Coordinates of N, CA and C in Angstrom, one line a residue:
M1 N -39.5 -8.4 21.8 CA -38.5 -7.4 21.0 C -37.6 -8.7 20.2
I2 N -37.2 -8.8 19.1 CA -36.2 -9.6 18.7 C -34.9 -9.0 18.9
A3 N -33.8 -9.6 19.2 CA -32.4 -9.4 19.3 C -31.9 -9.1 18.2
A4 N -30.8 -8.0 18.1 CA -30.1 -7.8 17.0 C -29.3 -9.1 16.8
A5 N -28.9 -9.4 15.8 CA -28.0 -10.6 15.7 C -26.5 -10.3 15.7
P6 N -25.4 -11.0 16.7 CA -24.1 -10.2 16.8 C -23.4 -10.1 15.3
P7 N -22.7 -9.0 15.5 CA -21.7 -8.8 13.9 C -21.1 -10.1 13.8
S8 N -20.9 -10.4 12.5 CA -20.2 -11.6 11.9 C -18.8 -11.4 12.2
P9 N -18.1 -12.1 12.4 CA -16.4 -12.3 12.7 C -15.7 -11.7 11.6
P10 N -14.5 -11.1 11.6 CA -13.8 -10.9 10.3 C -13.5 -12.2 10.0
A11 N -13.4 -12.4 8.3 CA -13.5 -13.1 7.5 C -11.9 -13.5 7.5
Y12 N -11.2 -12.6 7.6 CA -9.6 -12.9 7.7 C -8.8 -11.7 8.3
E13 N -7.7 -11.8 8.2 CA -6.9 -10.8 8.9 C -5.7 -10.5 8.2
V14 N -5.4 -9.0 8.5 CA -4.1 -8.1 7.7 C -3.3 -7.5 8.7
L15 N -1.8 -7.7 8.3 CA -0.9 -7.3 9.0 C -0.4 -5.8 8.5
V16 N -0.9 -5.1 9.7 CA -0.1 -3.5 9.1 C 1.1 -3.2 9.7
F17 N 2.2 -3.0 9.0 CA 3.6 -2.7 9.5 C 3.9 -1.1 9.3
T18 N 4.3 -0.3 10.4 CA 4.3 1.0 10.1 C 5.9 1.3 10.8
R19 N 7.1 0.3 10.8 CA 7.9 0.7 11.4 C 8.9 1.5 10.4
T20 N 9.6 2.7 11.0 CA 10.3 3.5 10.5 C 11.9 3.6 11.0
E21 N 12.6 3.7 10.3 CA 14.0 3.9 10.5 C 14.4 5.2 9.7
G22 N 13.8 5.6 9.0 CA 14.0 7.0 8.3 C 13.1 7.7 8.3
Y23 N 12.5 8.8 7.9 CA 11.6 9.3 7.5 C 10.4 9.0 8.3
R24 N 10.0 9.5 9.3 CA 8.6 9.1 9.8 C 7.6 10.2 9.5
H25 N 6.1 9.6 9.0 CA 5.2 10.4 8.6 C 4.4 10.5 9.6
D26 N 3.8 12.1 10.0 CA 3.1 12.2 10.8 C 1.5 11.9 10.7
A27 N 1.4 11.4 9.6 CA 0.2 10.7 9.3 C -0.1 9.3 9.9
I28 N 0.7 8.5 10.4 CA 0.9 7.1 10.8 C -0.4 6.8 11.6
P29 N -0.6 7.6 13.0 CA -1.7 7.4 13.5 C -2.9 7.6 12.8
D30 N -3.3 8.7 11.9 CA -4.6 8.6 11.1 C -4.7 7.3 10.1
A31 N -3.4 7.1 9.7 CA -3.4 6.2 8.6 C -3.8 4.5 9.3
V32 N -3.3 4.4 10.4 CA -3.6 3.0 11.0 C -5.1 3.0 11.4
A33 N -5.3 4.3 12.0 CA -7.3 4.2 12.4 C -7.8 4.1 11.0
A34 N -7.1 4.6 9.8 CA -8.3 4.6 8.6 C -8.2 2.9 8.4
M35 N -7.0 2.1 8.5 CA -6.9 0.7 8.1 C -8.2 0.1 9.1
R36 N -8.2 0.2 10.4 CA -9.0 -0.4 10.9 C -10.4 0.1 10.7
E37 N -10.5 1.2 10.3 CA -12.0 1.5 9.8 C -12.5 1.1 8.5
I38 N -11.5 0.7 7.5 CA -11.3 0.0 6.1 C -11.8 -1.5 6.7
G39 N -10.9 -2.2 7.4 CA -11.2 -3.4 7.8 C -12.5 -3.7 8.5
A40 N -13.0 -3.0 9.3 CA -14.4 -3.0 9.6 C -15.3 -3.2 8.9
G41 N -15.1 -2.2 8.2 CA -16.1 -2.0 6.6 C -16.0 -3.4 5.8
A42 N -14.6 -3.8 5.6 CA -14.8 -4.7 4.2 C -14.6 -6.0 5.0
G43 N -14.7 -6.4 6.4 CA -14.4 -7.7 6.6 C -13.4 -8.3 7.1
F44 N -12.1 -7.7 7.5 CA -11.4 -8.1 8.0 C -10.6 -7.5 9.3
R45 N -9.8 -8.4 9.7 CA -9.0 -7.7 11.0 C -7.8 -6.9 10.8
V46 N -7.5 -6.0 11.3 CA -6.3 -5.3 11.4 C -5.6 -5.5 12.4
D47 N -3.9 -6.0 12.4 CA -3.0 -6.0 13.4 C -2.1 -5.1 13.1
A48 N -1.9 -4.1 13.6 CA -0.9 -2.8 13.5 C 0.0 -3.0 14.3
T49 N 1.3 -3.3 14.0 CA 2.6 -3.4 14.8 C 3.7 -2.4 14.3
E50 N 4.8 -2.2 15.2 CA 6.0 -1.6 14.5 C 7.1 -2.6 15.1
D51 N 6.8 -3.9 15.5 CA 7.7 -5.2 15.7 C 8.0 -5.9 14.9
P52 N 9.1 -6.0 14.3 CA 9.5 -6.8 13.1 C 9.8 -8.5 13.6
A53 N 9.6 -8.5 14.9 CA 9.3 -9.7 15.3 C 8.0 -10.4 14.9
T54 N 7.3 -9.8 14.5 CA 6.0 -10.4 14.1 C 6.5 -11.0 12.6
F55 N 7.6 -10.6 11.8 CA 7.9 -11.3 10.6 C 8.4 -12.7 11.2
D56 N 7.6 -13.7 11.6 CA 8.3 -15.0 11.6 C 7.1 -16.0 10.7
P57 N 8.2 -16.8 10.6 CA 7.0 -17.6 9.6 C 5.5 -18.3 10.3
V58 N 5.5 -18.7 11.3 CA 4.6 -19.3 12.2 C 3.6 -18.1 12.3
R59 N 4.2 -16.9 12.8 CA 2.9 -16.0 13.0 C 2.4 -15.4 12.0
L60 N 3.4 -15.4 10.6 CA 2.5 -14.6 9.6 C 1.6 -15.6 8.7
K61 N 1.5 -16.8 9.0 CA 0.3 -18.1 8.4 C -0.9 -17.2 8.6
R62 N -1.2 -16.8 9.8 CA -2.4 -16.3 10.1 C -2.8 -15.0 9.3
Y63 N -2.3 -14.5 8.6 CA -2.3 -13.3 7.8 C -2.8 -13.8 6.3
R64 N -3.6 -13.0 5.8 CA -4.0 -13.1 4.3 C -3.0 -12.2 3.5
A65 N -2.6 -11.3 4.0 CA -1.7 -10.0 3.4 C -1.5 -9.2 4.5
V66 N -0.1 -8.7 3.9 CA 0.8 -7.6 4.8 C 0.8 -6.5 3.9
V67 N 0.5 -5.4 5.1 CA 0.7 -3.9 4.5 C 1.7 -3.0 5.2
F68 N 2.9 -2.7 4.1 CA 3.9 -1.6 4.5 C 3.2 -0.3 4.2
L69 N 2.9 0.3 5.6 CA 2.4 1.5 5.6 C 3.1 2.5 5.9
L70 N 3.7 3.6 5.3 CA 4.6 4.6 5.5 C 5.9 4.1 6.1
T71 N 6.1 3.0 5.8 CA 7.4 2.6 6.3 C 8.8 3.2 5.9
S72 N 9.8 3.3 6.5 CA 11.1 3.9 5.7 C 12.2 3.2 6.2
G73 N 13.3 3.1 5.5 CA 14.7 2.7 6.2 C 14.7 1.4 6.3
D74 N 15.8 0.7 6.9 CA 16.0 -0.5 7.1 C 15.2 -1.2 8.2
V75 N 14.3 -1.8 7.9 CA 13.1 -2.2 9.0 C 12.8 -3.7 9.5
L76 N 13.8 -4.4 8.5 CA 13.7 -5.6 8.6 C 15.2 -6.5 8.8
D77 N 15.4 -7.4 9.6 CA 16.4 -8.2 9.7 C 16.6 -9.3 8.8
P78 N 17.9 -10.0 8.4 CA 17.5 -10.9 7.4 C 16.6 -12.3 7.7
G79 N 16.6 -12.5 8.9 CA 15.5 -13.8 9.3 C 14.0 -13.1 9.0
H80 N 13.8 -11.7 9.2 CA 12.4 -11.4 9.1 C 12.3 -11.2 7.5
E81 N 13.3 -11.0 7.0 CA 13.3 -10.7 5.4 C 13.0 -11.9 4.8
A82 N 13.4 -13.1 5.2 CA 13.2 -14.5 4.5 C 11.9 -15.0 4.9
A83 N 11.4 -14.5 6.3 CA 10.0 -14.8 6.5 C 9.1 -14.0 5.5
L84 N 9.2 -12.8 5.2 CA 7.9 -12.1 4.2 C 8.4 -12.7 3.0
Q85 N 9.6 -13.0 2.5 CA 9.9 -13.5 1.2 C 8.8 -15.1 1.2
E86 N 9.0 -15.8 2.1 CA 8.4 -17.1 2.2 C 7.0 -16.9 2.1
F87 N 6.2 -16.0 3.1 CA 4.8 -15.6 2.9 C 4.5 -15.2 1.6
V88 N 5.1 -14.7 0.8 CA 4.4 -14.2 -0.4 C 4.7 -15.2 -1.6
R89 N 5.6 -16.2 -1.4 CA 6.0 -17.0 -2.3 C 4.6 -18.4 -1.7
Q90 N 4.3 -18.4 -0.4 CA 3.4 -19.3 -0.4 C 1.7 -18.7 -0.6
G91 N 1.7 -17.5 -1.3 CA 0.3 -17.0 -1.8 C -0.1 -15.9 -0.8
G92 N 1.0 -15.3 0.0 CA 0.5 -13.9 0.8 C 0.3 -13.1 -0.2
G93 N -0.3 -11.9 0.1 CA -0.6 -10.5 -0.2 C 0.4 -9.5 0.2
F94 N 0.9 -8.3 -0.5 CA 1.6 -7.5 0.1 C 1.2 -6.0 -0.8
V95 N 1.0 -5.2 0.2 CA 0.3 -3.9 -0.2 C 1.6 -2.9 0.4
G96 N 1.7 -1.8 -0.5 CA 2.9 -1.1 0.1 C 2.2 0.3 -0.3
V97 N 2.2 1.3 0.6 CA 1.5 2.5 0.6 C 2.9 3.5 0.7
H98 N 2.7 4.6 -0.1 CA 3.7 5.9 -0.4 C 5.3 5.3 -0.1
S99 N 5.5 5.7 1.4 CA 7.0 5.6 1.4 C 7.6 4.2 1.6
A100 N 6.3 3.0 1.1 CA 6.8 1.6 1.3 C 8.2 1.8 0.4
C101 N 7.9 2.3 -0.8 CA 9.1 2.5 -1.6 C 10.7 2.9 -1.3
D102 N 10.1 3.7 0.1 CA 11.8 4.4 0.5 C 12.1 3.3 1.8
T103 N 12.0 2.3 1.1 CA 12.2 1.4 2.7 C 12.9 0.3 2.1
E104 N 13.8 -0.5 2.7 CA 14.8 -1.8 2.5 C 15.7 -1.6 1.2
Y105 N 16.2 -0.7 1.3 CA 17.3 -0.2 0.2 C 18.3 -1.5 -0.1
G106 N 18.6 -2.0 0.9 CA 19.9 -3.1 1.0 C 19.0 -4.3 0.5
W107 N 17.8 -4.7 0.2 CA 17.5 -5.8 -0.2 C 16.8 -5.7 -1.4
P108 N 17.4 -6.4 -2.4 CA 17.0 -6.3 -3.8 C 15.7 -6.9 -4.2
W109 N 15.3 -8.1 -3.4 CA 14.1 -8.7 -3.6 C 12.8 -7.7 -3.2
Y110 N 13.1 -7.4 -2.1 CA 12.2 -6.4 -1.9 C 11.7 -5.1 -2.8
G111 N 12.8 -4.5 -3.4 CA 12.5 -3.6 -4.7 C 11.9 -4.1 -5.7
H112 N 12.0 -5.6 -6.1 CA 11.2 -6.1 -6.9 C 10.0 -6.5 -6.5
L113 N 9.7 -6.7 -5.3 CA 8.1 -7.1 -4.6 C 7.4 -5.6 -5.0
V114 N 7.9 -4.4 -4.6 CA 7.2 -2.9 -4.7 C 7.0 -3.0 -6.2
G115 N 8.2 -2.9 -6.6 CA 8.2 -2.6 -8.3 C 9.5 -1.1 -8.6
T116 N 9.9 -0.6 -7.6 CA 10.8 0.6 -7.9 C 11.3 1.1 -6.7
R117 N 12.0 2.6 -6.6 CA 12.6 2.9 -5.3 C 12.2 4.4 -5.5
F118 N 12.0 5.1 -4.3 CA 11.8 6.4 -4.4 C 13.4 7.3 -4.7
A119 N 13.0 8.2 -5.4 CA 14.1 9.4 -5.9 C 14.1 10.4 -5.3
W120 N 13.1 11.3 -5.5 CA 12.7 12.5 -4.7 C 11.3 12.9 -5.0
H121 N 10.9 14.1 -4.5 CA 9.5 14.8 -4.7 C 9.9 16.4 -4.5
P122 N 8.8 16.7 -5.3 CA 8.6 18.5 -5.0 C 7.8 18.1 -3.7
W123 N 7.3 20.0 -3.7 CA 6.4 20.0 -2.4 C 5.1 19.4 -2.7
I124 N 4.4 19.4 -1.3 CA 3.0 19.0 -1.4 C 2.5 19.8 -2.2
Q125 N 1.4 19.3 -3.5 CA 0.5 20.1 -4.2 C -0.7 19.3 -4.7
Q126 N -1.5 20.0 -5.7 CA -2.6 19.3 -6.2 C -1.8 18.9 -7.1
A127 N -2.5 17.7 -7.9 CA -2.4 17.0 -9.0 C -3.3 16.1 -9.9
T128 N -3.6 15.9 -10.9 CA -4.5 15.1 -11.3 C -4.3 13.6 -11.6
V129 N -5.0 13.0 -10.7 CA -4.7 11.3 -11.1 C -5.5 11.0 -11.9
R130 N -5.0 10.1 -13.0 CA -5.9 9.5 -13.9 C -6.0 8.1 -13.7
V131 N -7.2 7.8 -13.4 CA -7.4 6.1 -13.3 C -7.3 5.3 -15.0
V132 N -6.7 4.7 -15.3 CA -6.3 4.4 -16.1 C -6.5 2.4 -16.5
A133 N -7.1 1.8 -15.3 CA -7.6 0.5 -15.6 C -8.6 0.1 -14.6
D134 N -9.6 -0.7 -14.8 CA -10.4 -1.0 -14.1 C -10.0 -2.3 -13.0
H135 N -10.0 -1.9 -11.7 CA -9.5 -2.8 -10.8 C -10.4 -2.4 -9.4
P136 N -10.1 -3.6 -8.5 CA -10.8 -3.2 -7.4 C -10.3 -1.9 -6.8
S137 N -9.1 -1.4 -7.0 CA -8.5 -0.1 -6.0 C -9.0 0.7 -6.6
T138 N -9.7 0.6 -7.9 CA -10.1 2.0 -8.8 C -11.4 2.1 -8.7
R139 N -12.1 1.0 -8.7 CA -13.8 1.3 -8.9 C -14.5 2.2 -7.8
G140 N -15.2 2.7 -8.5 CA -15.8 4.2 -7.6 C -15.0 5.5 -7.7
L141 N -13.8 5.2 -8.2 CA -12.8 6.5 -8.8 C -13.5 7.6 -9.5
P142 N -13.2 8.6 -9.8 CA -13.4 9.5 -10.9 C -12.0 9.0 -11.8
R143 N -12.5 9.4 -12.9 CA -11.7 8.9 -14.1 C -10.6 10.1 -13.6
E144 N -11.1 11.1 -13.7 CA -10.0 12.1 -13.2 C -10.2 12.6 -12.1
W145 N -9.0 12.4 -11.0 CA -9.0 12.5 -9.7 C -8.3 13.7 -9.3
P146 N -8.4 15.1 -9.1 CA -7.6 15.8 -8.5 C -7.5 15.5 -7.0
R147 N -6.1 15.4 -6.6 CA -6.0 15.4 -5.1 C -4.6 16.2 -5.0
T148 N -4.7 16.3 -3.3 CA -3.1 17.1 -3.0 C -2.7 15.9 -2.1
D149 N -1.1 15.8 -2.3 CA -0.4 14.9 -1.9 C 1.0 15.2 -2.1
E150 N 1.9 14.2 -1.6 CA 3.2 14.3 -2.2 C 3.6 13.4 -3.3
W151 N 3.9 13.6 -4.4 CA 4.3 13.1 -5.6 C 5.4 12.7 -5.9
Y152 N 5.9 11.5 -5.3 CA 6.8 10.6 -5.7 C 7.5 10.7 -7.1
N153 N 8.8 10.9 -7.3 CA 9.5 10.2 -8.6 C 10.1 9.1 -8.4
Y154 N 10.5 8.4 -9.1 CA 11.2 6.6 -9.0 C 12.6 6.6 -9.4
R155 N 13.4 5.9 -8.9 CA 15.0 6.0 -9.8 C 14.5 5.0 -10.6
H156 N 13.4 4.5 -10.8 CA 13.2 3.8 -12.3 C 11.9 3.4 -12.2
L157 N 11.1 3.2 -13.5 CA 9.7 3.0 -13.7 C 9.6 1.3 -13.4
P158 N 8.4 1.0 -12.7 CA 8.4 -0.4 -12.8 C 8.0 -1.0 -13.9
A159 N 8.5 -2.5 -13.7 CA 8.8 -3.0 -14.9 C 7.5 -4.4 -14.9
G160 N 7.2 -5.0 -15.8 CA 6.3 -6.3 -15.4 C 5.0 -5.7 -14.7
V161 N 4.6 -4.8 -14.2 CA 3.2 -4.4 -13.6 C 2.1 -4.0 -14.3
T162 N 0.8 -4.2 -14.0 CA -0.3 -3.5 -14.7 C -0.4 -2.3 -13.8
V163 N -0.6 -0.7 -14.7 CA -0.8 0.3 -14.0 C -2.3 0.8 -13.8
V164 N -2.7 1.1 -12.7 CA -4.2 1.5 -12.7 C -4.6 3.0 -12.4
A165 N -3.0 3.7 -12.1 CA -3.9 5.1 -12.1 C -2.1 5.7 -12.2
S166 N -2.4 7.0 -12.7 CA -1.1 7.6 -13.4 C -1.5 9.3 -13.0
L167 N -0.1 10.0 -13.2 CA -0.4 11.2 -13.1 C -0.3 11.9 -14.1
D168 N -0.9 12.9 -14.2 CA -0.9 13.9 -15.5 C 0.1 14.9 -14.9
E169 N 1.0 14.8 -15.4 CA 2.5 15.8 -15.0 C 2.0 17.7 -15.5
R170 N 1.3 17.3 -16.4 CA 0.7 18.8 -16.7 C 0.0 19.7 -15.8
T171 N -0.5 19.2 -14.4 CA -1.4 19.4 -13.5 C -0.6 19.9 -12.6
Y172 N 0.9 19.6 -12.4 CA 1.5 20.0 -11.4 C 3.1 20.3 -11.6
W173 N 3.4 20.5 -10.6 CA 5.3 20.9 -10.9 C 6.2 19.9 -10.5
G174 N 7.4 19.4 -11.0 CA 8.2 18.8 -10.4 C 8.2 16.7 -10.8
G175 N 7.3 16.7 -11.8 CA 7.4 15.4 -12.1 C 8.7 15.0 -13.2
W176 N 9.3 13.9 -13.3 CA 10.2 13.5 -13.9 C 9.8 12.3 -15.2
H177 N 8.8 12.0 -14.9 CA 8.7 10.9 -15.9 C 7.4 11.0 -17.2
G178 N 7.2 12.3 -17.6 CA 6.6 12.6 -18.5 C 4.9 12.1 -18.8
R179 N 4.7 11.5 -20.1 CA 3.6 10.8 -20.0 C 3.3 9.4 -19.4
S180 N 4.2 9.1 -18.7 CA 4.2 7.9 -18.2 C 4.8 7.9 -16.7
H181 N 3.8 8.4 -15.9 CA 4.0 8.2 -14.4 C 3.1 7.9 -13.5
P182 N 3.3 6.6 -13.6 CA 2.7 5.6 -12.6 C 2.4 6.0 -11.1
V183 N 1.4 6.0 -10.5 CA 1.3 6.2 -9.3 C 0.7 4.9 -8.0
A184 N 0.1 3.9 -9.2 CA -0.4 2.6 -8.7 C -0.4 1.7 -9.2
W185 N 0.0 0.5 -8.9 CA 0.0 -0.8 -9.9 C -0.3 -2.0 -9.0
Y186 N -0.2 -3.2 -9.9 CA -0.3 -4.6 -9.4 C 0.5 -5.4 -9.9
R187 N 0.7 -6.6 -9.4 CA 1.0 -7.8 -10.5 C 1.0 -8.9 -9.7
D188 N 1.1 -10.4 -10.5 CA 1.1 -11.4 -9.4 C 2.9 -11.3 -9.4
F189 N 3.3 -11.9 -8.2 CA 4.5 -11.8 -8.0 C 5.3 -13.1 -7.0
E190 N 6.1 -14.5 -7.8 CA 6.2 -15.5 -7.1 C 5.3 -16.1 -6.2
G191 N 4.2 -16.1 -6.7 CA 3.1 -16.7 -6.1 C 1.9 -16.0 -5.3
G192 N 2.4 -14.9 -4.8 CA 1.4 -13.7 -4.1 C 1.0 -13.1 -5.1
R193 N 0.2 -12.0 -4.6 CA -0.4 -10.9 -5.2 C 0.4 -9.4 -4.3
T194 N 0.9 -8.6 -5.3 CA 1.3 -7.4 -4.9 C 0.7 -6.3 -5.4
F195 N 0.5 -5.2 -4.2 CA 0.2 -4.0 -5.0 C 0.8 -3.0 -4.4
Y196 N 1.0 -1.8 -5.2 CA 1.5 -0.1 -4.5 C 0.8 0.9 -4.9
T197 N 0.7 1.8 -4.0 CA 0.1 3.1 -4.5 C 1.1 4.1 -3.6
A198 N 1.5 5.1 -4.5 CA 2.7 6.2 -4.1 C 1.8 7.3 -3.3
M199 N 0.3 7.2 -3.2 CA -0.3 8.2 -2.6 C -0.3 7.8 -1.2
G200 N -0.8 8.8 -0.2 CA -0.8 8.6 1.0 C 0.3 9.5 2.0
H201 N 0.7 10.4 1.8 CA 1.6 11.4 2.7 C 0.9 11.9 3.5
T202 N -0.3 12.8 3.2 CA -1.0 13.7 4.1 C -1.7 13.1 5.0
R203 N -1.9 13.6 6.4 CA -2.9 13.1 7.2 C -4.4 13.0 6.6
E204 N -4.7 14.4 5.7 CA -5.9 14.6 4.9 C -6.3 13.2 3.9
S205 N -5.2 12.4 3.6 CA -5.4 11.4 2.8 C -6.4 10.4 3.6
Y206 N -5.9 10.2 4.8 CA -6.5 9.2 5.6 C -8.4 9.3 6.2
A207 N -8.5 10.7 6.0 CA -10.2 11.0 6.0 C -10.8 11.4 4.5
D208 N -10.3 10.8 3.7 CA -10.8 10.9 2.5 C -11.6 9.7 1.7
P209 N -12.5 9.6 1.7 CA -13.5 8.5 1.1 C -12.8 7.6 0.1
L210 N -12.4 8.5 -0.8 CA -12.1 7.9 -2.1 C -10.7 7.3 -1.9
F211 N -10.0 7.7 -1.3 CA -8.4 7.1 -1.0 C -8.7 6.1 0.0
K212 N -9.7 6.1 0.9 CA -9.8 4.7 1.6 C -10.5 3.5 0.9
A213 N -11.4 3.9 -0.2 CA -11.6 3.0 -1.0 C -10.8 2.4 -1.6
H214 N -9.8 3.3 -2.5 CA -8.7 2.8 -3.0 C -7.9 1.8 -2.2
L215 N -7.6 2.2 -1.1 CA -7.0 0.9 -0.5 C -7.6 -0.2 0.3
A216 N -9.1 0.0 0.2 CA -9.7 -1.1 0.6 C -9.7 -2.0 -0.7
G217 N -10.0 -1.1 -1.5 CA -9.7 -2.3 -2.8 C -8.3 -2.9 -3.0
A218 N -7.4 -2.5 -2.7 CA -6.2 -3.0 -2.8 C -5.7 -4.2 -1.8
I219 N -6.2 -3.7 -0.6 CA -5.9 -5.0 0.4 C -6.7 -5.9 -0.2
R220 N -8.1 -6.1 -0.6 CA -8.9 -7.0 -0.6 C -8.4 -8.1 -2.1
F221 N -8.0 -7.3 -2.9 CA -7.1 -7.7 -4.0 C -6.1 -8.6 -3.8
A222 N -5.2 -8.0 -2.8 CA -3.7 -8.6 -2.7 C -3.9 -9.5 -1.6
A223 N -5.2 -9.5 -1.0 CA -5.4 -10.5 0.3 C -6.3 -11.9 -0.5
G224 N -6.8 -11.7 -2.2 CA -7.1 -13.0 -3.0 C -8.6 -13.3 -2.9
V225 N -9.3 -12.2 -2.1 CA -10.7 -12.3 -1.7 C -11.2 -11.7 -2.7
I226 N -10.9 -10.9 -4.1 CA -11.5 -10.5 -5.1 C -10.6 -10.5 -6.1

């Protein structure tokens, strides 16, 4: 009998940060588990933490990307903020998921990194997401994607980004932004790659193969491997 080959080691590492100092999502455990599953399938190792001390210049060098997953409030002190800023400027990737735009209101640079700030949302309901650009985060998604989530309105629309998915406000109640309501976008930013998706409030999101494929493509893009 020929022994099975050992599994290949992960090609790179991703830091998943879930600290909350505001609203805390019940979905965080499901989201972290989904991230580990995504990493196992996509060839990267996930380190999940709520410890801001991880944002140290030396420790961050081991990661290709940082994911702010359902964070909220003021989660980093000035020293940790500086470490994240330097990480991005040295080519590190950043992915923000859902309430990542409800985070670090007192730090203007972070607002530019994500692209916008949370304003308010109506109740959880089904809406149609329209895929509007070919991107690793949208490949395999239906052009019209009905899904149930908590749909954010923003204080302002993101500028200087490429939108990959938007909301059809005719399919739900409570949208502010009319025909231009982005829910996922990316851009090159100060040396690194950034991606933000407004989706991901519900626990069910992290059991959805399509949403997990969306996250996998976003992380691989931000990490610079595709």
